[in-house]
Amino acid sequence: MSAADQGTARADGPRRRAVSPDRRTRQPTEVRRRLILEAAVPLVLEHGVSGVGLRDIARAAGVSVGTVTYHFGGIGEIIGEAVSIEIDAYYRPLGERMLSAPSAVEGLDVLVTGVFNTETDQHWRLWFESWAADAVRAPDTLQRRRYEDWSDRIAELVERGRSSGEFLCDDVAETTVRFSALVDGLALRRLRGAPPLSIDRARAHLRRFLASELGLASTP
Protein backbone atom coordinates (compact mmCIF):
# COMPACT_ATOMS: atom_id res chain seq x y z
CA MET A 1 0.00 0.00 0.00
CA SER A 2 1.38 3.37 -1.01
CA ALA A 3 1.83 6.25 1.36
CA ALA A 4 -1.14 7.96 -0.30
CA ASP A 5 -3.32 4.86 0.14
CA GLN A 6 -2.31 4.62 3.79
CA GLY A 7 -3.24 8.21 4.29
CA THR A 8 -6.62 7.60 2.64
CA ALA A 9 -7.24 4.55 4.85
CA ARG A 10 -6.44 6.56 7.92
CA ALA A 11 -8.74 9.31 6.82
CA ASP A 12 -11.62 6.95 5.97
CA GLY A 13 -11.26 4.70 9.04
CA PRO A 14 -12.56 5.42 12.52
CA ARG A 15 -10.48 7.83 14.51
CA ARG A 16 -9.72 7.41 18.22
CA ARG A 17 -9.82 10.58 20.20
CA ALA A 18 -8.75 11.11 23.76
CA VAL A 19 -11.69 11.53 26.10
CA SER A 20 -11.53 14.78 27.96
CA PRO A 21 -11.27 14.41 31.77
CA ASP A 22 -14.68 15.98 32.30
CA ARG A 23 -16.35 13.33 30.09
CA ARG A 24 -14.67 10.24 31.56
CA THR A 25 -16.86 7.85 33.53
CA ARG A 26 -15.92 8.09 37.18
CA GLN A 27 -17.02 5.74 39.90
CA PRO A 28 -18.69 7.32 42.92
CA THR A 29 -16.34 8.06 45.80
CA GLU A 30 -17.89 5.43 48.07
CA VAL A 31 -17.49 2.78 45.36
CA ARG A 32 -13.78 3.53 44.98
CA ARG A 33 -13.30 3.56 48.74
CA ARG A 34 -15.06 0.20 49.04
CA LEU A 35 -12.93 -1.33 46.29
CA ILE A 36 -9.78 -0.25 48.09
CA LEU A 37 -10.98 -1.58 51.45
CA GLU A 38 -12.06 -4.92 49.99
CA ALA A 39 -8.70 -5.27 48.27
CA ALA A 40 -6.87 -4.67 51.55
CA VAL A 41 -8.50 -7.48 53.53
CA PRO A 42 -7.03 -10.53 51.72
CA LEU A 43 -3.61 -8.85 51.59
CA VAL A 44 -3.58 -8.35 55.35
CA LEU A 45 -4.73 -11.92 55.90
CA GLU A 46 -1.90 -13.24 53.75
CA HIS A 47 0.96 -10.91 54.68
CA GLY A 48 -0.04 -9.23 57.94
CA VAL A 49 -0.39 -5.50 58.53
CA SER A 50 3.37 -4.91 58.51
CA GLY A 51 3.73 -6.71 55.17
CA VAL A 52 1.22 -4.61 53.23
CA GLY A 53 1.91 -1.22 51.67
CA LEU A 54 -0.10 1.35 49.75
CA ARG A 55 1.29 0.13 46.43
CA ASP A 56 0.18 -3.42 47.19
CA ILE A 57 -3.36 -2.26 47.96
CA ALA A 58 -3.50 0.01 44.91
CA ARG A 59 -2.36 -2.84 42.65
CA ALA A 60 -4.93 -5.25 44.10
CA ALA A 61 -7.71 -2.68 43.78
CA GLY A 62 -6.76 -1.79 40.21
CA VAL A 63 -6.24 1.89 40.99
CA SER A 64 -3.29 4.25 41.25
CA VAL A 65 -1.44 4.96 44.46
CA GLY A 66 -2.65 8.53 44.07
CA THR A 67 -6.24 7.34 44.16
CA VAL A 68 -5.57 5.45 47.39
CA THR A 69 -3.91 8.43 49.08
CA TYR A 70 -6.67 10.73 47.84
CA HIS A 71 -9.29 8.69 49.71
CA PHE A 72 -7.28 7.58 52.76
CA GLY A 73 -4.75 9.19 55.04
CA GLY A 74 -2.54 6.10 55.16
CA ILE A 75 -2.34 2.36 55.68
CA GLY A 76 -3.59 2.63 59.26
CA GLU A 77 -6.84 4.28 58.18
CA ILE A 78 -7.40 1.67 55.48
CA ILE A 79 -6.87 -1.23 57.86
CA GLY A 80 -9.06 0.36 60.52
CA GLU A 81 -11.99 0.88 58.16
CA ALA A 82 -11.58 -2.53 56.53
CA VAL A 83 -11.74 -4.22 59.92
CA SER A 84 -14.78 -2.14 60.91
CA ILE A 85 -16.62 -3.29 57.79
CA GLU A 86 -15.68 -6.89 58.53
CA ILE A 87 -16.84 -6.56 62.13
CA ASP A 88 -20.23 -5.32 60.96
CA ALA A 89 -20.57 -8.20 58.50
CA TYR A 90 -19.65 -10.71 61.22
CA TYR A 91 -21.38 -9.43 64.34
CA ARG A 92 -24.53 -7.69 63.15
CA PRO A 93 -26.29 -10.78 61.72
CA LEU A 94 -25.03 -12.94 64.61
CA GLY A 95 -26.47 -10.48 67.13
CA GLU A 96 -29.81 -10.44 65.33
CA ARG A 97 -29.98 -14.24 65.28
CA MET A 98 -29.14 -14.74 68.94
CA LEU A 99 -31.51 -12.03 70.17
CA SER A 100 -34.38 -13.31 68.03
CA ALA A 101 -34.04 -16.91 69.30
CA PRO A 102 -37.18 -18.27 71.04
CA SER A 103 -35.43 -18.31 74.44
CA ALA A 104 -32.30 -16.88 76.02
CA VAL A 105 -30.82 -20.38 76.39
CA GLU A 106 -31.28 -20.98 72.68
CA GLY A 107 -29.74 -17.57 72.05
CA LEU A 108 -26.64 -18.71 73.94
CA ASP A 109 -26.30 -21.68 71.60
CA VAL A 110 -26.50 -19.35 68.60
CA LEU A 111 -23.82 -17.19 70.21
CA VAL A 112 -21.42 -20.04 70.96
CA THR A 113 -21.71 -21.64 67.53
CA GLY A 114 -21.46 -18.23 65.90
CA VAL A 115 -18.16 -17.14 67.42
CA PHE A 116 -16.38 -20.38 66.53
CA ASN A 117 -17.11 -22.10 63.23
CA THR A 118 -15.34 -22.89 59.96
CA GLU A 119 -15.77 -19.33 58.71
CA THR A 120 -14.56 -17.35 61.73
CA ASP A 121 -10.80 -17.96 61.57
CA GLN A 122 -10.49 -15.26 58.90
CA HIS A 123 -12.38 -12.83 61.12
CA TRP A 124 -10.15 -13.47 64.10
CA ARG A 125 -6.95 -13.28 62.06
CA LEU A 126 -7.91 -9.91 60.62
CA TRP A 127 -8.99 -8.59 64.00
CA PHE A 128 -5.77 -9.62 65.76
CA GLU A 129 -3.70 -8.10 62.96
CA SER A 130 -5.57 -4.86 63.53
CA TRP A 131 -4.99 -5.03 67.29
CA ALA A 132 -1.28 -5.55 66.68
CA ALA A 133 -1.25 -2.44 64.50
CA ASP A 134 -3.06 -0.50 67.24
CA ALA A 135 -0.08 -1.17 69.50
CA VAL A 136 1.99 1.25 67.40
CA ARG A 137 -0.70 3.79 66.48
CA ALA A 138 -3.76 5.41 68.01
CA PRO A 139 -6.62 2.92 68.60
CA ASP A 140 -9.38 3.05 66.00
CA THR A 141 -12.41 4.79 67.54
CA LEU A 142 -14.90 3.38 65.05
CA GLN A 143 -13.67 -0.15 65.62
CA ARG A 144 -13.75 0.25 69.40
CA ARG A 145 -17.33 1.49 69.25
CA ARG A 146 -18.37 -1.54 67.21
CA TYR A 147 -16.73 -3.84 69.76
CA GLU A 148 -18.61 -2.06 72.54
CA ASP A 149 -21.87 -2.42 70.62
CA TRP A 150 -21.25 -6.16 70.35
CA SER A 151 -20.66 -6.37 74.11
CA ASP A 152 -23.97 -4.58 74.61
CA ARG A 153 -25.74 -7.27 72.55
CA ILE A 154 -24.25 -10.00 74.73
CA ALA A 155 -25.33 -8.14 77.86
CA GLU A 156 -28.82 -7.78 76.39
CA LEU A 157 -29.04 -11.55 75.92
CA VAL A 158 -27.84 -12.24 79.46
CA GLU A 159 -30.26 -9.69 80.90
CA ARG A 160 -33.10 -11.28 78.94
CA GLY A 161 -32.30 -14.67 80.45
CA ARG A 162 -32.05 -13.21 83.94
CA SER A 163 -35.40 -11.44 83.58
CA SER A 164 -37.09 -14.60 82.30
CA GLY A 165 -35.63 -16.72 85.09
CA GLU A 166 -33.50 -18.80 82.72
CA PHE A 167 -30.22 -17.44 84.12
CA LEU A 168 -28.86 -16.69 87.57
CA CYS A 169 -26.51 -13.76 87.20
CA ASP A 170 -25.48 -11.26 89.88
CA ASP A 171 -23.68 -8.84 87.56
CA VAL A 172 -24.54 -8.80 83.84
CA ALA A 173 -21.74 -6.37 82.97
CA GLU A 174 -19.03 -8.45 84.64
CA THR A 175 -20.30 -11.66 83.08
CA THR A 176 -20.18 -9.99 79.68
CA VAL A 177 -16.59 -8.84 80.23
CA ARG A 178 -15.44 -12.30 81.32
CA PHE A 179 -17.21 -14.01 78.41
CA SER A 180 -15.72 -11.61 75.84
CA ALA A 181 -12.24 -12.05 77.31
CA LEU A 182 -12.57 -15.83 77.16
CA VAL A 183 -13.69 -15.70 73.52
CA ASP A 184 -10.75 -13.46 72.59
CA GLY A 185 -8.29 -15.68 74.42
CA LEU A 186 -9.58 -18.87 72.84
CA ALA A 187 -9.53 -17.27 69.40
CA LEU A 188 -5.90 -16.27 69.81
CA ARG A 189 -5.02 -19.75 71.08
CA ARG A 190 -6.74 -21.28 68.05
CA LEU A 191 -4.91 -19.03 65.57
CA ARG A 192 -1.51 -19.64 67.18
CA GLY A 193 -2.10 -23.38 67.17
CA ALA A 194 0.25 -23.92 70.08
CA PRO A 195 -1.12 -26.21 71.26
CA PRO A 196 -3.87 -26.80 68.71
CA LEU A 197 -7.46 -25.91 69.66
CA SER A 198 -10.32 -27.33 67.64
CA ILE A 199 -13.62 -25.57 67.07
CA ASP A 200 -15.42 -28.19 69.15
CA ARG A 201 -13.03 -27.72 72.07
CA ALA A 202 -13.34 -23.93 71.91
CA ARG A 203 -17.12 -24.22 72.01
CA ALA A 204 -16.95 -26.67 74.90
CA HIS A 205 -14.88 -24.21 76.96
CA LEU A 206 -17.45 -21.47 76.33
CA ARG A 207 -20.38 -23.70 77.22
CA ARG A 208 -18.82 -24.79 80.50
CA PHE A 209 -18.13 -21.17 81.39
CA LEU A 210 -21.70 -20.09 80.61
CA ALA A 211 -23.21 -23.02 82.52
CA SER A 212 -21.18 -22.11 85.58
CA GLU A 213 -21.58 -18.35 85.26
CA LEU A 214 -25.33 -18.38 84.62
CA GLY A 215 -26.36 -21.25 86.88
CA LEU A 216 -27.48 -23.54 84.09
CA ALA A 217 -28.24 -27.16 84.84
CA SER A 218 -26.70 -28.21 81.49
CA THR A 219 -24.46 -26.56 78.92
CA PRO A 220 -26.28 -24.45 76.29
C-alpha positions as a printed Julia matrix, in Angstrom:
220×3 Matrix{Float64}:
   0.0     0.0    0.0
   1.38    3.37  -1.01
   1.83    6.25   1.36
  -1.14    7.96  -0.3
  -3.32    4.86   0.14
  -2.31    4.62   3.79
  -3.24    8.21   4.29
  -6.62    7.6    2.64
  -7.24    4.55   4.85
  -6.44    6.56   7.92
  -8.74    9.31   6.82
 -11.62    6.95   5.97
 -11.26    4.7    9.04
 -12.56    5.42  12.52
 -10.48    7.83  14.51
  -9.72    7.41  18.22
  -9.82   10.58  20.2
  -8.75   11.11  23.76
 -11.69   11.53  26.1
 -11.53   14.78  27.96
 -11.27   14.41  31.77
 -14.68   15.98  32.3
 -16.35   13.33  30.09
 -14.67   10.24  31.56
 -16.86    7.85  33.53
 -15.92    8.09  37.18
 -17.02    5.74  39.9
 -18.69    7.32  42.92
 -16.34    8.06  45.8
 -17.89    5.43  48.07
 -17.49    2.78  45.36
 -13.78    3.53  44.98
 -13.3     3.56  48.74
 -15.06    0.2   49.04
 -12.93   -1.33  46.29
  -9.78   -0.25  48.09
 -10.98   -1.58  51.45
 -12.06   -4.92  49.99
  -8.7    -5.27  48.27
  -6.87   -4.67  51.55
  -8.5    -7.48  53.53
  -7.03  -10.53  51.72
  -3.61   -8.85  51.59
  -3.58   -8.35  55.35
  -4.73  -11.92  55.9
  -1.9   -13.24  53.75
   0.96  -10.91  54.68
  -0.04   -9.23  57.94
  -0.39   -5.5   58.53
   3.37   -4.91  58.51
   3.73   -6.71  55.17
   1.22   -4.61  53.23
   1.91   -1.22  51.67
  -0.1     1.35  49.75
   1.29    0.13  46.43
   0.18   -3.42  47.19
  -3.36   -2.26  47.96
  -3.5     0.01  44.91
  -2.36   -2.84  42.65
  -4.93   -5.25  44.1
  -7.71   -2.68  43.78
  -6.76   -1.79  40.21
  -6.24    1.89  40.99
  -3.29    4.25  41.25
  -1.44    4.96  44.46
  -2.65    8.53  44.07
  -6.24    7.34  44.16
  -5.57    5.45  47.39
  -3.91    8.43  49.08
  -6.67   10.73  47.84
  -9.29    8.69  49.71
  -7.28    7.58  52.76
  -4.75    9.19  55.04
  -2.54    6.1   55.16
  -2.34    2.36  55.68
  -3.59    2.63  59.26
  -6.84    4.28  58.18
  -7.4     1.67  55.48
  -6.87   -1.23  57.86
  -9.06    0.36  60.52
 -11.99    0.88  58.16
 -11.58   -2.53  56.53
 -11.74   -4.22  59.92
 -14.78   -2.14  60.91
 -16.62   -3.29  57.79
 -15.68   -6.89  58.53
 -16.84   -6.56  62.13
 -20.23   -5.32  60.96
 -20.57   -8.2   58.5
 -19.65  -10.71  61.22
 -21.38   -9.43  64.34
 -24.53   -7.69  63.15
 -26.29  -10.78  61.72
 -25.03  -12.94  64.61
 -26.47  -10.48  67.13
 -29.81  -10.44  65.33
 -29.98  -14.24  65.28
 -29.14  -14.74  68.94
 -31.51  -12.03  70.17
 -34.38  -13.31  68.03
 -34.04  -16.91  69.3
 -37.18  -18.27  71.04
 -35.43  -18.31  74.44
 -32.3   -16.88  76.02
 -30.82  -20.38  76.39
 -31.28  -20.98  72.68
 -29.74  -17.57  72.05
 -26.64  -18.71  73.94
 -26.3   -21.68  71.6
 -26.5   -19.35  68.6
 -23.82  -17.19  70.21
 -21.42  -20.04  70.96
 -21.71  -21.64  67.53
 -21.46  -18.23  65.9
 -18.16  -17.14  67.42
 -16.38  -20.38  66.53
 -17.11  -22.1   63.23
 -15.34  -22.89  59.96
 -15.77  -19.33  58.71
 -14.56  -17.35  61.73
 -10.8   -17.96  61.57
 -10.49  -15.26  58.9
 -12.38  -12.83  61.12
 -10.15  -13.47  64.1
  -6.95  -13.28  62.06
  -7.91   -9.91  60.62
  -8.99   -8.59  64.0
  -5.77   -9.62  65.76
  -3.7    -8.1   62.96
  -5.57   -4.86  63.53
  -4.99   -5.03  67.29
  -1.28   -5.55  66.68
  -1.25   -2.44  64.5
  -3.06   -0.5   67.24
  -0.08   -1.17  69.5
   1.99    1.25  67.4
  -0.7     3.79  66.48
  -3.76    5.41  68.01
  -6.62    2.92  68.6
  -9.38    3.05  66.0
 -12.41    4.79  67.54
 -14.9     3.38  65.05
 -13.67   -0.15  65.62
 -13.75    0.25  69.4
 -17.33    1.49  69.25
 -18.37   -1.54  67.21
 -16.73   -3.84  69.76
 -18.61   -2.06  72.54
 -21.87   -2.42  70.62
 -21.25   -6.16  70.35
 -20.66   -6.37  74.11
 -23.97   -4.58  74.61
 -25.74   -7.27  72.55
 -24.25  -10.0   74.73
 -25.33   -8.14  77.86
 -28.82   -7.78  76.39
 -29.04  -11.55  75.92
 -27.84  -12.24  79.46
 -30.26   -9.69  80.9
 -33.1   -11.28  78.94
 -32.3   -14.67  80.45
 -32.05  -13.21  83.94
 -35.4   -11.44  83.58
 -37.09  -14.6   82.3
 -35.63  -16.72  85.09
 -33.5   -18.8   82.72
 -30.22  -17.44  84.12
 -28.86  -16.69  87.57
 -26.51  -13.76  87.2
 -25.48  -11.26  89.88
 -23.68   -8.84  87.56
 -24.54   -8.8   83.84
 -21.74   -6.37  82.97
 -19.03   -8.45  84.64
 -20.3   -11.66  83.08
 -20.18   -9.99  79.68
 -16.59   -8.84  80.23
 -15.44  -12.3   81.32
 -17.21  -14.01  78.41
 -15.72  -11.61  75.84
 -12.24  -12.05  77.31
 -12.57  -15.83  77.16
 -13.69  -15.7   73.52
 -10.75  -13.46  72.59
  -8.29  -15.68  74.42
  -9.58  -18.87  72.84
  -9.53  -17.27  69.4
  -5.9   -16.27  69.81
  -5.02  -19.75  71.08
  -6.74  -21.28  68.05
  -4.91  -19.03  65.57
  -1.51  -19.64  67.18
  -2.1   -23.38  67.17
   0.25  -23.92  70.08
  -1.12  -26.21  71.26
  -3.87  -26.8   68.71
  -7.46  -25.91  69.66
 -10.32  -27.33  67.64
 -13.62  -25.57  67.07
 -15.42  -28.19  69.15
 -13.03  -27.72  72.07
 -13.34  -23.93  71.91
 -17.12  -24.22  72.01
 -16.95  -26.67  74.9
 -14.88  -24.21  76.96
 -17.45  -21.47  76.33
 -20.38  -23.7   77.22
 -18.82  -24.79  80.5
 -18.13  -21.17  81.39
 -21.7   -20.09  80.61
 -23.21  -23.02  82.52
 -21.18  -22.11  85.58
 -21.58  -18.35  85.26
 -25.33  -18.38  84.62
 -26.36  -21.25  86.88
 -27.48  -23.54  84.09
 -28.24  -27.16  84.84
 -26.7   -28.21  81.49
 -24.46  -26.56  78.92
 -26.28  -24.45  76.29
